[in-house]
Amino acid sequence: MKDAAGDGDRSGGGGKSLRFALVATLLFFLALETALRLTGADRVGEEEFYRNIFDPLTLPIPGTTNPYSDIVEFMNKGGFRGPDFGRAKPEDTFRIVCLGDSTTFSLGRYEESYPYLLEKILNEGRPSKRIEVINAGVPGTNIYQQRLLFERLFAGTDPDMVLLMSGPNCRGDLKDYRDRMKKPHRAILRRVNLALYHLALYRVAMRILKGGVSEEVRDDSRANS
């Protein structure tokens, strides 16, 4: 009887130790998460403008200040330059979507960007339909990322024409990049990434493992900070 009681005490003690270890570990990571958030150590400069820098499709944060403009300018509700636009194309409208990198986005004033000038010039000719030109340029992206952007965000907006202007960021091996992104496990990793990105610990861990955004985005961000 004593041996049975002793075994029960030891078993209960082991369970308490395990629970204590789990609670202590949880509190440690909770404290670390809180400290990272309070100090801002979980964020890097690029994240002041870009959302989810570890997603292959790096996009600006909607409503954030544009660091590439020499005047105060805010990104629209979709995270792009220019006026807001709806997914549903307005009636009597010819919609043009301009994809590209910083050459399309334009690192100056919005009125100097080619999508803005294109819309202005085409509408001055008083066409039968209003011409709407959407600036979907994202600095630092390559052609593959711009294709992802179109597939995810613009394929369902009923564009009548799509223009692509890109080049400087396509120096690398795009085929290798595309093949890596198309591997089956990438879709699972992307869903995990989107679910965990709000955690400071996750962002710090990913930054250590991956080094953050592409060199082009990082260089653009630093040059305009």
JSON list of C-alpha atoms in Angstrom, two decimals:
[
{"chain": "A", "resi": 1, "resn": "MET", "atom": "CA", "xyz": [0.00, 0.00, 0.00]},
{"chain": "A", "resi": 2, "resn": "LYS", "atom": "CA", "xyz": [2.82, 2.38, 0.84]},
{"chain": "A", "resi": 3, "resn": "ASP", "atom": "CA", "xyz": [4.53, 1.65, -2.47]},
{"chain": "A", "resi": 4, "resn": "ALA", "atom": "CA", "xyz": [1.32, 2.39, -4.35]},
{"chain": "A", "resi": 5, "resn": "ALA", "atom": "CA", "xyz": [0.87, 5.61, -2.42]},
{"chain": "A", "resi": 6, "resn": "GLY", "atom": "CA", "xyz": [4.47, 6.54, -3.06]},
{"chain": "A", "resi": 7, "resn": "ASP", "atom": "CA", "xyz": [4.08, 5.91, -6.77]},
{"chain": "A", "resi": 8, "resn": "GLY", "atom": "CA", "xyz": [0.98, 8.09, -6.75]},
{"chain": "A", "resi": 9, "resn": "ASP", "atom": "CA", "xyz": [2.82, 10.91, -5.01]},
{"chain": "A", "resi": 10, "resn": "ARG", "atom": "CA", "xyz": [5.68, 10.71, -7.49]},
{"chain": "A", "resi": 11, "resn": "SER", "atom": "CA", "xyz": [3.25, 10.69, -10.42]},
{"chain": "A", "resi": 12, "resn": "GLY", "atom": "CA", "xyz": [1.40, 13.68, -9.03]},
{"chain": "A", "resi": 13, "resn": "GLY", "atom": "CA", "xyz": [4.65, 15.51, -8.43]},
{"chain": "A", "resi": 14, "resn": "GLY", "atom": "CA", "xyz": [5.75, 14.86, -12.01]},
{"chain": "A", "resi": 15, "resn": "GLY", "atom": "CA", "xyz": [2.48, 16.22, -13.32]},
{"chain": "A", "resi": 16, "resn": "LYS", "atom": "CA", "xyz": [2.82, 19.37, -11.25]},
{"chain": "A", "resi": 17, "resn": "SER", "atom": "CA", "xyz": [6.39, 19.86, -12.48]},
{"chain": "A", "resi": 18, "resn": "LEU", "atom": "CA", "xyz": [5.26, 19.53, -16.08]},
{"chain": "A", "resi": 19, "resn": "ARG", "atom": "CA", "xyz": [2.42, 22.01, -15.58]},
{"chain": "A", "resi": 20, "resn": "PHE", "atom": "CA", "xyz": [4.77, 24.43, -13.87]},
{"chain": "A", "resi": 21, "resn": "ALA", "atom": "CA", "xyz": [7.28, 24.13, -16.73]},
{"chain": "A", "resi": 22, "resn": "LEU", "atom": "CA", "xyz": [4.55, 24.74, -19.32]},
{"chain": "A", "resi": 23, "resn": "VAL", "atom": "CA", "xyz": [3.19, 27.78, -17.47]},
{"chain": "A", "resi": 24, "resn": "ALA", "atom": "CA", "xyz": [6.71, 29.17, -16.96]},
{"chain": "A", "resi": 25, "resn": "THR", "atom": "CA", "xyz": [7.51, 28.69, -20.66]},
{"chain": "A", "resi": 26, "resn": "LEU", "atom": "CA", "xyz": [4.25, 30.35, -21.68]},
{"chain": "A", "resi": 27, "resn": "LEU", "atom": "CA", "xyz": [4.88, 33.31, -19.37]},
{"chain": "A", "resi": 28, "resn": "PHE", "atom": "CA", "xyz": [8.44, 33.64, -20.69]},
{"chain": "A", "resi": 29, "resn": "PHE", "atom": "CA", "xyz": [7.33, 33.84, -24.32]},
{"chain": "A", "resi": 30, "resn": "LEU", "atom": "CA", "xyz": [4.44, 36.14, -23.39]},
{"chain": "A", "resi": 31, "resn": "ALA", "atom": "CA", "xyz": [6.87, 38.49, -21.64]},
{"chain": "A", "resi": 32, "resn": "LEU", "atom": "CA", "xyz": [9.23, 38.34, -24.62]},
{"chain": "A", "resi": 33, "resn": "GLU", "atom": "CA", "xyz": [6.37, 39.05, -27.05]},
{"chain": "A", "resi": 34, "resn": "THR", "atom": "CA", "xyz": [5.30, 42.03, -24.95]},
{"chain": "A", "resi": 35, "resn": "ALA", "atom": "CA", "xyz": [8.84, 43.38, -24.71]},
{"chain": "A", "resi": 36, "resn": "LEU", "atom": "CA", "xyz": [9.35, 43.14, -28.47]},
{"chain": "A", "resi": 37, "resn": "ARG", "atom": "CA", "xyz": [6.10, 44.98, -29.14]},
{"chain": "A", "resi": 38, "resn": "LEU", "atom": "CA", "xyz": [6.78, 47.73, -26.59]},
{"chain": "A", "resi": 39, "resn": "THR", "atom": "CA", "xyz": [10.33, 48.36, -27.82]},
{"chain": "A", "resi": 40, "resn": "GLY", "atom": "CA", "xyz": [9.48, 48.01, -31.51]},
{"chain": "A", "resi": 41, "resn": "ALA", "atom": "CA", "xyz": [12.34, 45.55, -31.94]},
{"chain": "A", "resi": 42, "resn": "ASP", "atom": "CA", "xyz": [10.06, 43.25, -33.91]},
{"chain": "A", "resi": 43, "resn": "ARG", "atom": "CA", "xyz": [9.71, 45.79, -36.71]},
{"chain": "A", "resi": 44, "resn": "VAL", "atom": "CA", "xyz": [12.17, 46.88, -39.35]},
{"chain": "A", "resi": 45, "resn": "GLY", "atom": "CA", "xyz": [12.14, 50.08, -41.38]},
{"chain": "A", "resi": 46, "resn": "GLU", "atom": "CA", "xyz": [10.49, 48.44, -44.38]},
{"chain": "A", "resi": 47, "resn": "GLU", "atom": "CA", "xyz": [7.45, 47.54, -42.29]},
{"chain": "A", "resi": 48, "resn": "GLU", "atom": "CA", "xyz": [6.55, 51.20, -41.90]},
{"chain": "A", "resi": 49, "resn": "PHE", "atom": "CA", "xyz": [5.47, 51.07, -45.54]},
{"chain": "A", "resi": 50, "resn": "TYR", "atom": "CA", "xyz": [5.18, 47.41, -46.55]},
{"chain": "A", "resi": 51, "resn": "ARG", "atom": "CA", "xyz": [2.79, 44.81, -45.13]},
{"chain": "A", "resi": 52, "resn": "ASN", "atom": "CA", "xyz": [3.94, 41.24, -44.52]},
{"chain": "A", "resi": 53, "resn": "ILE", "atom": "CA", "xyz": [7.48, 41.57, -45.82]},
{"chain": "A", "resi": 54, "resn": "PHE", "atom": "CA", "xyz": [7.93, 37.79, -45.88]},
{"chain": "A", "resi": 55, "resn": "ASP", "atom": "CA", "xyz": [5.16, 37.19, -48.41]},
{"chain": "A", "resi": 56, "resn": "PRO", "atom": "CA", "xyz": [6.53, 36.88, -52.00]},
{"chain": "A", "resi": 57, "resn": "LEU", "atom": "CA", "xyz": [3.96, 39.53, -52.89]},
{"chain": "A", "resi": 58, "resn": "THR", "atom": "CA", "xyz": [5.24, 42.51, -50.90]},
{"chain": "A", "resi": 59, "resn": "LEU", "atom": "CA", "xyz": [2.55, 45.22, -50.82]},
{"chain": "A", "resi": 60, "resn": "PRO", "atom": "CA", "xyz": [2.33, 48.72, -49.31]},
{"chain": "A", "resi": 61, "resn": "ILE", "atom": "CA", "xyz": [0.16, 49.23, -46.24]},
{"chain": "A", "resi": 62, "resn": "PRO", "atom": "CA", "xyz": [-3.21, 50.87, -47.09]},
{"chain": "A", "resi": 63, "resn": "GLY", "atom": "CA", "xyz": [-3.43, 54.46, -45.90]},
{"chain": "A", "resi": 64, "resn": "THR", "atom": "CA", "xyz": [0.22, 54.71, -44.90]},
{"chain": "A", "resi": 65, "resn": "THR", "atom": "CA", "xyz": [2.42, 57.69, -45.80]},
{"chain": "A", "resi": 66, "resn": "ASN", "atom": "CA", "xyz": [4.30, 57.31, -49.06]},
{"chain": "A", "resi": 67, "resn": "PRO", "atom": "CA", "xyz": [8.04, 57.65, -48.24]},
{"chain": "A", "resi": 68, "resn": "TYR", "atom": "CA", "xyz": [8.94, 57.98, -51.91]},
{"chain": "A", "resi": 69, "resn": "SER", "atom": "CA", "xyz": [7.11, 61.28, -52.44]},
{"chain": "A", "resi": 70, "resn": "ASP", "atom": "CA", "xyz": [8.61, 64.69, -51.69]},
{"chain": "A", "resi": 71, "resn": "ILE", "atom": "CA", "xyz": [5.21, 65.91, -50.42]},
{"chain": "A", "resi": 72, "resn": "VAL", "atom": "CA", "xyz": [2.81, 64.39, -47.88]},
{"chain": "A", "resi": 73, "resn": "GLU", "atom": "CA", "xyz": [0.89, 61.68, -49.68]},
{"chain": "A", "resi": 74, "resn": "PHE", "atom": "CA", "xyz": [-1.07, 58.69, -48.40]},
{"chain": "A", "resi": 75, "resn": "MET", "atom": "CA", "xyz": [-1.60, 55.35, -50.11]},
{"chain": "A", "resi": 76, "resn": "ASN", "atom": "CA", "xyz": [-5.20, 54.57, -51.03]},
{"chain": "A", "resi": 77, "resn": "LYS", "atom": "CA", "xyz": [-7.43, 51.95, -49.37]},
{"chain": "A", "resi": 78, "resn": "GLY", "atom": "CA", "xyz": [-5.90, 49.21, -51.50]},
{"chain": "A", "resi": 79, "resn": "GLY", "atom": "CA", "xyz": [-2.34, 50.21, -50.67]},
{"chain": "A", "resi": 80, "resn": "PHE", "atom": "CA", "xyz": [-1.62, 51.75, -54.08]},
{"chain": "A", "resi": 81, "resn": "ARG", "atom": "CA", "xyz": [-1.00, 55.25, -55.40]},
{"chain": "A", "resi": 82, "resn": "GLY", "atom": "CA", "xyz": [-3.84, 57.36, -56.68]},
{"chain": "A", "resi": 83, "resn": "PRO", "atom": "CA", "xyz": [-7.56, 57.59, -55.92]},
{"chain": "A", "resi": 84, "resn": "ASP", "atom": "CA", "xyz": [-9.50, 54.70, -54.43]},
{"chain": "A", "resi": 85, "resn": "PHE", "atom": "CA", "xyz": [-11.12, 52.31, -56.87]},
{"chain": "A", "resi": 86, "resn": "GLY", "atom": "CA", "xyz": [-13.70, 49.56, -56.50]},
{"chain": "A", "resi": 87, "resn": "ARG", "atom": "CA", "xyz": [-13.40, 45.97, -57.65]},
{"chain": "A", "resi": 88, "resn": "ALA", "atom": "CA", "xyz": [-16.52, 46.48, -59.73]},
{"chain": "A", "resi": 89, "resn": "LYS", "atom": "CA", "xyz": [-15.73, 48.56, -62.78]},
{"chain": "A", "resi": 90, "resn": "PRO", "atom": "CA", "xyz": [-18.02, 51.61, -63.13]},
{"chain": "A", "resi": 91, "resn": "GLU", "atom": "CA", "xyz": [-20.35, 51.73, -66.11]},
{"chain": "A", "resi": 92, "resn": "ASP", "atom": "CA", "xyz": [-19.09, 53.41, -69.29]},
{"chain": "A", "resi": 93, "resn": "THR", "atom": "CA", "xyz": [-15.50, 53.02, -68.09]},
{"chain": "A", "resi": 94, "resn": "PHE", "atom": "CA", "xyz": [-12.47, 51.61, -69.88]},
{"chain": "A", "resi": 95, "resn": "ARG", "atom": "CA", "xyz": [-10.20, 50.28, -67.11]},
{"chain": "A", "resi": 96, "resn": "ILE", "atom": "CA", "xyz": [-6.42, 50.05, -67.53]},
{"chain": "A", "resi": 97, "resn": "VAL", "atom": "CA", "xyz": [-4.26, 48.40, -64.87]},
{"chain": "A", "resi": 98, "resn": "CYS", "atom": "CA", "xyz": [-0.57, 49.37, -64.86]},
{"chain": "A", "resi": 99, "resn": "LEU", "atom": "CA", "xyz": [1.72, 46.75, -63.29]},
{"chain": "A", "resi": 100, "resn": "GLY", "atom": "CA", "xyz": [5.38, 47.29, -62.57]},
{"chain": "A", "resi": 101, "resn": "ASP", "atom": "CA", "xyz": [8.05, 48.22, -60.07]},
{"chain": "A", "resi": 102, "resn": "SER", "atom": "CA", "xyz": [9.24, 51.66, -58.94]},
{"chain": "A", "resi": 103, "resn": "THR", "atom": "CA", "xyz": [9.27, 52.86, -62.57]},
{"chain": "A", "resi": 104, "resn": "THR", "atom": "CA", "xyz": [5.47, 52.46, -62.63]},
{"chain": "A", "resi": 105, "resn": "PHE", "atom": "CA", "xyz": [4.92, 53.44, -59.00]},
{"chain": "A", "resi": 106, "resn": "SER", "atom": "CA", "xyz": [7.11, 56.52, -59.60]},
{"chain": "A", "resi": 107, "resn": "LEU", "atom": "CA", "xyz": [9.53, 57.80, -56.97]},
{"chain": "A", "resi": 108, "resn": "GLY", "atom": "CA", "xyz": [8.36, 61.38, -57.33]},
{"chain": "A", "resi": 109, "resn": "ARG", "atom": "CA", "xyz": [5.00, 63.09, -57.15]},
{"chain": "A", "resi": 110, "resn": "TYR", "atom": "CA", "xyz": [1.93, 61.14, -58.18]},
{"chain": "A", "resi": 111, "resn": "GLU", "atom": "CA", "xyz": [1.21, 63.67, -60.93]},
{"chain": "A", "resi": 112, "resn": "GLU", "atom": "CA", "xyz": [4.58, 62.74, -62.48]},
{"chain": "A", "resi": 113, "resn": "SER", "atom": "CA", "xyz": [3.81, 59.01, -62.71]},
{"chain": "A", "resi": 114, "resn": "TYR", "atom": "CA", "xyz": [3.07, 57.61, -66.15]},
{"chain": "A", "resi": 115, "resn": "PRO", "atom": "CA", "xyz": [-0.29, 56.03, -65.12]},
{"chain": "A", "resi": 116, "resn": "TYR", "atom": "CA", "xyz": [-1.57, 59.45, -63.99]},
{"chain": "A", "resi": 117, "resn": "LEU", "atom": "CA", "xyz": [-0.33, 61.15, -67.16]},
{"chain": "A", "resi": 118, "resn": "LEU", "atom": "CA", "xyz": [-1.75, 58.37, -69.33]},
{"chain": "A", "resi": 119, "resn": "GLU", "atom": "CA", "xyz": [-5.22, 58.75, -67.80]},
{"chain": "A", "resi": 120, "resn": "LYS", "atom": "CA", "xyz": [-5.07, 62.52, -68.15]},
{"chain": "A", "resi": 121, "resn": "ILE", "atom": "CA", "xyz": [-4.00, 62.45, -71.80]},
{"chain": "A", "resi": 122, "resn": "LEU", "atom": "CA", "xyz": [-6.50, 59.77, -72.83]},
{"chain": "A", "resi": 123, "resn": "ASN", "atom": "CA", "xyz": [-9.43, 61.53, -71.17]},
{"chain": "A", "resi": 124, "resn": "GLU", "atom": "CA", "xyz": [-8.49, 64.87, -72.75]},
{"chain": "A", "resi": 125, "resn": "GLY", "atom": "CA", "xyz": [-9.40, 63.29, -76.07]},
{"chain": "A", "resi": 126, "resn": "ARG", "atom": "CA", "xyz": [-13.04, 63.01, -74.85]},
{"chain": "A", "resi": 127, "resn": "PRO", "atom": "CA", "xyz": [-13.45, 59.28, -75.55]},
{"chain": "A", "resi": 128, "resn": "SER", "atom": "CA", "xyz": [-16.90, 57.64, -75.59]},
{"chain": "A", "resi": 129, "resn": "LYS", "atom": "CA", "xyz": [-16.01, 55.96, -72.28]},
{"chain": "A", "resi": 130, "resn": "ARG", "atom": "CA", "xyz": [-14.20, 57.40, -69.28]},
{"chain": "A", "resi": 131, "resn": "ILE", "atom": "CA", "xyz": [-10.65, 56.09, -69.08]},
{"chain": "A", "resi": 132, "resn": "GLU", "atom": "CA", "xyz": [-9.62, 54.84, -65.64]},
{"chain": "A", "resi": 133, "resn": "VAL", "atom": "CA", "xyz": [-5.92, 54.05, -65.16]},
{"chain": "A", "resi": 134, "resn": "ILE", "atom": "CA", "xyz": [-4.92, 52.24, -61.95]},
{"chain": "A", "resi": 135, "resn": "ASN", "atom": "CA", "xyz": [-1.34, 52.56, -60.75]},
{"chain": "A", "resi": 136, "resn": "ALA", "atom": "CA", "xyz": [-0.56, 49.05, -59.44]},
{"chain": "A", "resi": 137, "resn": "GLY", "atom": "CA", "xyz": [3.21, 49.54, -59.34]},
{"chain": "A", "resi": 138, "resn": "VAL", "atom": "CA", "xyz": [5.07, 48.26, -56.26]},
{"chain": "A", "resi": 139, "resn": "PRO", "atom": "CA", "xyz": [8.73, 49.25, -55.71]},
{"chain": "A", "resi": 140, "resn": "GLY", "atom": "CA", "xyz": [11.25, 46.42, -55.59]},
{"chain": "A", "resi": 141, "resn": "THR", "atom": "CA", "xyz": [9.08, 43.77, -57.24]},
{"chain": "A", "resi": 142, "resn": "ASN", "atom": "CA", "xyz": [9.94, 41.59, -60.22]},
{"chain": "A", "resi": 143, "resn": "ILE", "atom": "CA", "xyz": [7.78, 40.31, -63.08]},
{"chain": "A", "resi": 144, "resn": "TYR", "atom": "CA", "xyz": [6.78, 37.15, -61.23]},
{"chain": "A", "resi": 145, "resn": "GLN", "atom": "CA", "xyz": [5.63, 39.13, -58.20]},
{"chain": "A", "resi": 146, "resn": "GLN", "atom": "CA", "xyz": [3.70, 41.49, -60.47]},
{"chain": "A", "resi": 147, "resn": "ARG", "atom": "CA", "xyz": [1.96, 38.50, -62.01]},
{"chain": "A", "resi": 148, "resn": "LEU", "atom": "CA", "xyz": [1.02, 37.31, -58.50]},
{"chain": "A", "resi": 149, "resn": "LEU", "atom": "CA", "xyz": [-0.34, 40.79, -57.78]},
{"chain": "A", "resi": 150, "resn": "PHE", "atom": "CA", "xyz": [-2.55, 40.68, -60.85]},
{"chain": "A", "resi": 151, "resn": "GLU", "atom": "CA", "xyz": [-3.80, 37.15, -60.14]},
{"chain": "A", "resi": 152, "resn": "ARG", "atom": "CA", "xyz": [-4.62, 37.85, -56.49]},
{"chain": "A", "resi": 153, "resn": "LEU", "atom": "CA", "xyz": [-5.97, 41.38, -56.61]},
{"chain": "A", "resi": 154, "resn": "PHE", "atom": "CA", "xyz": [-6.78, 42.52, -60.14]},
{"chain": "A", "resi": 155, "resn": "ALA", "atom": "CA", "xyz": [-7.92, 39.52, -62.19]},
{"chain": "A", "resi": 156, "resn": "GLY", "atom": "CA", "xyz": [-11.42, 39.96, -60.78]},
{"chain": "A", "resi": 157, "resn": "THR", "atom": "CA", "xyz": [-11.64, 43.71, -61.40]},
{"chain": "A", "resi": 158, "resn": "ASP", "atom": "CA", "xyz": [-12.59, 43.33, -65.09]},
{"chain": "A", "resi": 159, "resn": "PRO", "atom": "CA", "xyz": [-9.70, 45.32, -66.63]},
{"chain": "A", "resi": 160, "resn": "ASP", "atom": "CA", "xyz": [-9.95, 46.12, -70.34]},
{"chain": "A", "resi": 161, "resn": "MET", "atom": "CA", "xyz": [-6.19, 46.47, -70.70]},
{"chain": "A", "resi": 162, "resn": "VAL", "atom": "CA", "xyz": [-3.14, 45.55, -68.62]},
{"chain": "A", "resi": 163, "resn": "LEU", "atom": "CA", "xyz": [0.17, 47.34, -69.08]},
{"chain": "A", "resi": 164, "resn": "LEU", "atom": "CA", "xyz": [3.46, 46.04, -67.67]},
{"chain": "A", "resi": 165, "resn": "MET", "atom": "CA", "xyz": [6.64, 48.05, -67.34]},
{"chain": "A", "resi": 166, "resn": "SER", "atom": "CA", "xyz": [9.42, 46.35, -65.42]},
{"chain": "A", "resi": 167, "resn": "GLY", "atom": "CA", "xyz": [13.10, 45.63, -65.78]},
{"chain": "A", "resi": 168, "resn": "PRO", "atom": "CA", "xyz": [15.70, 46.61, -63.15]},
{"chain": "A", "resi": 169, "resn": "ASN", "atom": "CA", "xyz": [14.44, 44.06, -60.60]},
{"chain": "A", "resi": 170, "resn": "CYS", "atom": "CA", "xyz": [14.47, 41.16, -63.04]},
{"chain": "A", "resi": 171, "resn": "ARG", "atom": "CA", "xyz": [18.20, 40.63, -63.06]},
{"chain": "A", "resi": 172, "resn": "GLY", "atom": "CA", "xyz": [18.00, 37.41, -61.04]},
{"chain": "A", "resi": 173, "resn": "ASP", "atom": "CA", "xyz": [16.98, 33.94, -62.15]},
{"chain": "A", "resi": 174, "resn": "LEU", "atom": "CA", "xyz": [13.20, 34.41, -62.37]},
{"chain": "A", "resi": 175, "resn": "LYS", "atom": "CA", "xyz": [12.60, 30.83, -63.50]},
{"chain": "A", "resi": 176, "resn": "ASP", "atom": "CA", "xyz": [14.28, 29.49, -60.38]},
{"chain": "A", "resi": 177, "resn": "TYR", "atom": "CA", "xyz": [12.31, 31.98, -58.25]},
{"chain": "A", "resi": 178, "resn": "ARG", "atom": "CA", "xyz": [9.03, 31.00, -59.90]},
{"chain": "A", "resi": 179, "resn": "ASP", "atom": "CA", "xyz": [9.72, 27.27, -59.56]},
{"chain": "A", "resi": 180, "resn": "ARG", "atom": "CA", "xyz": [10.50, 27.65, -55.86]},
{"chain": "A", "resi": 181, "resn": "MET", "atom": "CA", "xyz": [7.32, 29.65, -55.26]},
{"chain": "A", "resi": 182, "resn": "LYS", "atom": "CA", "xyz": [5.19, 27.06, -57.08]},
{"chain": "A", "resi": 183, "resn": "LYS", "atom": "CA", "xyz": [6.24, 24.10, -54.93]},
{"chain": "A", "resi": 184, "resn": "PRO", "atom": "CA", "xyz": [3.18, 22.52, -53.22]},
{"chain": "A", "resi": 185, "resn": "HIS", "atom": "CA", "xyz": [4.35, 23.27, -49.69]},
{"chain": "A", "resi": 186, "resn": "ARG", "atom": "CA", "xyz": [4.57, 26.99, -50.50]},
{"chain": "A", "resi": 187, "resn": "ALA", "atom": "CA", "xyz": [0.78, 27.38, -50.35]},
{"chain": "A", "resi": 188, "resn": "ILE", "atom": "CA", "xyz": [0.73, 25.83, -46.88]},
{"chain": "A", "resi": 189, "resn": "LEU", "atom": "CA", "xyz": [3.63, 28.00, -45.73]},
{"chain": "A", "resi": 190, "resn": "ARG", "atom": "CA", "xyz": [1.87, 31.11, -47.02]},
{"chain": "A", "resi": 191, "resn": "ARG", "atom": "CA", "xyz": [-1.27, 30.33, -45.01]},
{"chain": "A", "resi": 192, "resn": "VAL", "atom": "CA", "xyz": [0.85, 29.73, -41.90]},
{"chain": "A", "resi": 193, "resn": "ASN", "atom": "CA", "xyz": [2.71, 32.97, -42.56]},
{"chain": "A", "resi": 194, "resn": "LEU", "atom": "CA", "xyz": [-0.49, 34.99, -42.87]},
{"chain": "A", "resi": 195, "resn": "ALA", "atom": "CA", "xyz": [-1.85, 33.45, -39.66]},
{"chain": "A", "resi": 196, "resn": "LEU", "atom": "CA", "xyz": [1.28, 34.07, -37.56]},
{"chain": "A", "resi": 197, "resn": "TYR", "atom": "CA", "xyz": [2.56, 37.34, -39.00]},
{"chain": "A", "resi": 198, "resn": "HIS", "atom": "CA", "xyz": [0.90, 39.44, -36.28]},
{"chain": "A", "resi": 199, "resn": "LEU", "atom": "CA", "xyz": [3.13, 37.79, -33.66]},
{"chain": "A", "resi": 200, "resn": "ALA", "atom": "CA", "xyz": [6.29, 39.77, -32.89]},
{"chain": "A", "resi": 201, "resn": "LEU", "atom": "CA", "xyz": [8.24, 36.60, -32.07]},
{"chain": "A", "resi": 202, "resn": "TYR", "atom": "CA", "xyz": [7.34, 35.13, -35.45]},
{"chain": "A", "resi": 203, "resn": "ARG", "atom": "CA", "xyz": [8.44, 38.24, -37.34]},
{"chain": "A", "resi": 204, "resn": "VAL", "atom": "CA", "xyz": [11.78, 38.35, -35.51]},
{"chain": "A", "resi": 205, "resn": "ALA", "atom": "CA", "xyz": [12.37, 34.65, -36.14]},
{"chain": "A", "resi": 206, "resn": "MET", "atom": "CA", "xyz": [11.53, 35.03, -39.84]},
{"chain": "A", "resi": 207, "resn": "ARG", "atom": "CA", "xyz": [13.78, 38.05, -40.15]},
{"chain": "A", "resi": 208, "resn": "ILE", "atom": "CA", "xyz": [16.67, 36.07, -38.66]},
{"chain": "A", "resi": 209, "resn": "LEU", "atom": "CA", "xyz": [16.01, 33.11, -40.96]},
{"chain": "A", "resi": 210, "resn": "LYS", "atom": "CA", "xyz": [15.23, 34.98, -44.19]},
{"chain": "A", "resi": 211, "resn": "GLY", "atom": "CA", "xyz": [16.82, 38.38, -43.79]},
{"chain": "A", "resi": 212, "resn": "GLY", "atom": "CA", "xyz": [13.65, 40.36, -44.56]},
{"chain": "A", "resi": 213, "resn": "VAL", "atom": "CA", "xyz": [12.56, 41.75, -47.89]},
{"chain": "A", "resi": 214, "resn": "SER", "atom": "CA", "xyz": [14.30, 41.66, -51.25]},
{"chain": "A", "resi": 215, "resn": "GLU", "atom": "CA", "xyz": [17.47, 43.69, -51.70]},
{"chain": "A", "resi": 216, "resn": "GLU", "atom": "CA", "xyz": [15.68, 46.05, -54.09]},
{"chain": "A", "resi": 217, "resn": "VAL", "atom": "CA", "xyz": [12.92, 46.85, -51.59]},
{"chain": "A", "resi": 218, "resn": "ARG", "atom": "CA", "xyz": [15.39, 47.23, -48.74]},
{"chain": "A", "resi": 219, "resn": "ASP", "atom": "CA", "xyz": [17.65, 49.54, -50.76]},
{"chain": "A", "resi": 220, "resn": "ASP", "atom": "CA", "xyz": [14.67, 51.64, -51.91]},
{"chain": "A", "resi": 221, "resn": "SER", "atom": "CA", "xyz": [13.38, 51.90, -48.34]},
{"chain": "A", "resi": 222, "resn": "ARG", "atom": "CA", "xyz": [16.74, 52.98, -46.91]},
{"chain": "A", "resi": 223, "resn": "ALA", "atom": "CA", "xyz": [17.35, 55.48, -49.68]},
{"chain": "A", "resi": 224, "resn": "ASN", "atom": "CA", "xyz": [14.03, 57.18, -48.96]},
{"chain": "A", "resi": 225, "resn": "SER", "atom": "CA", "xyz": [14.02, 56.95, -45.15]}
]
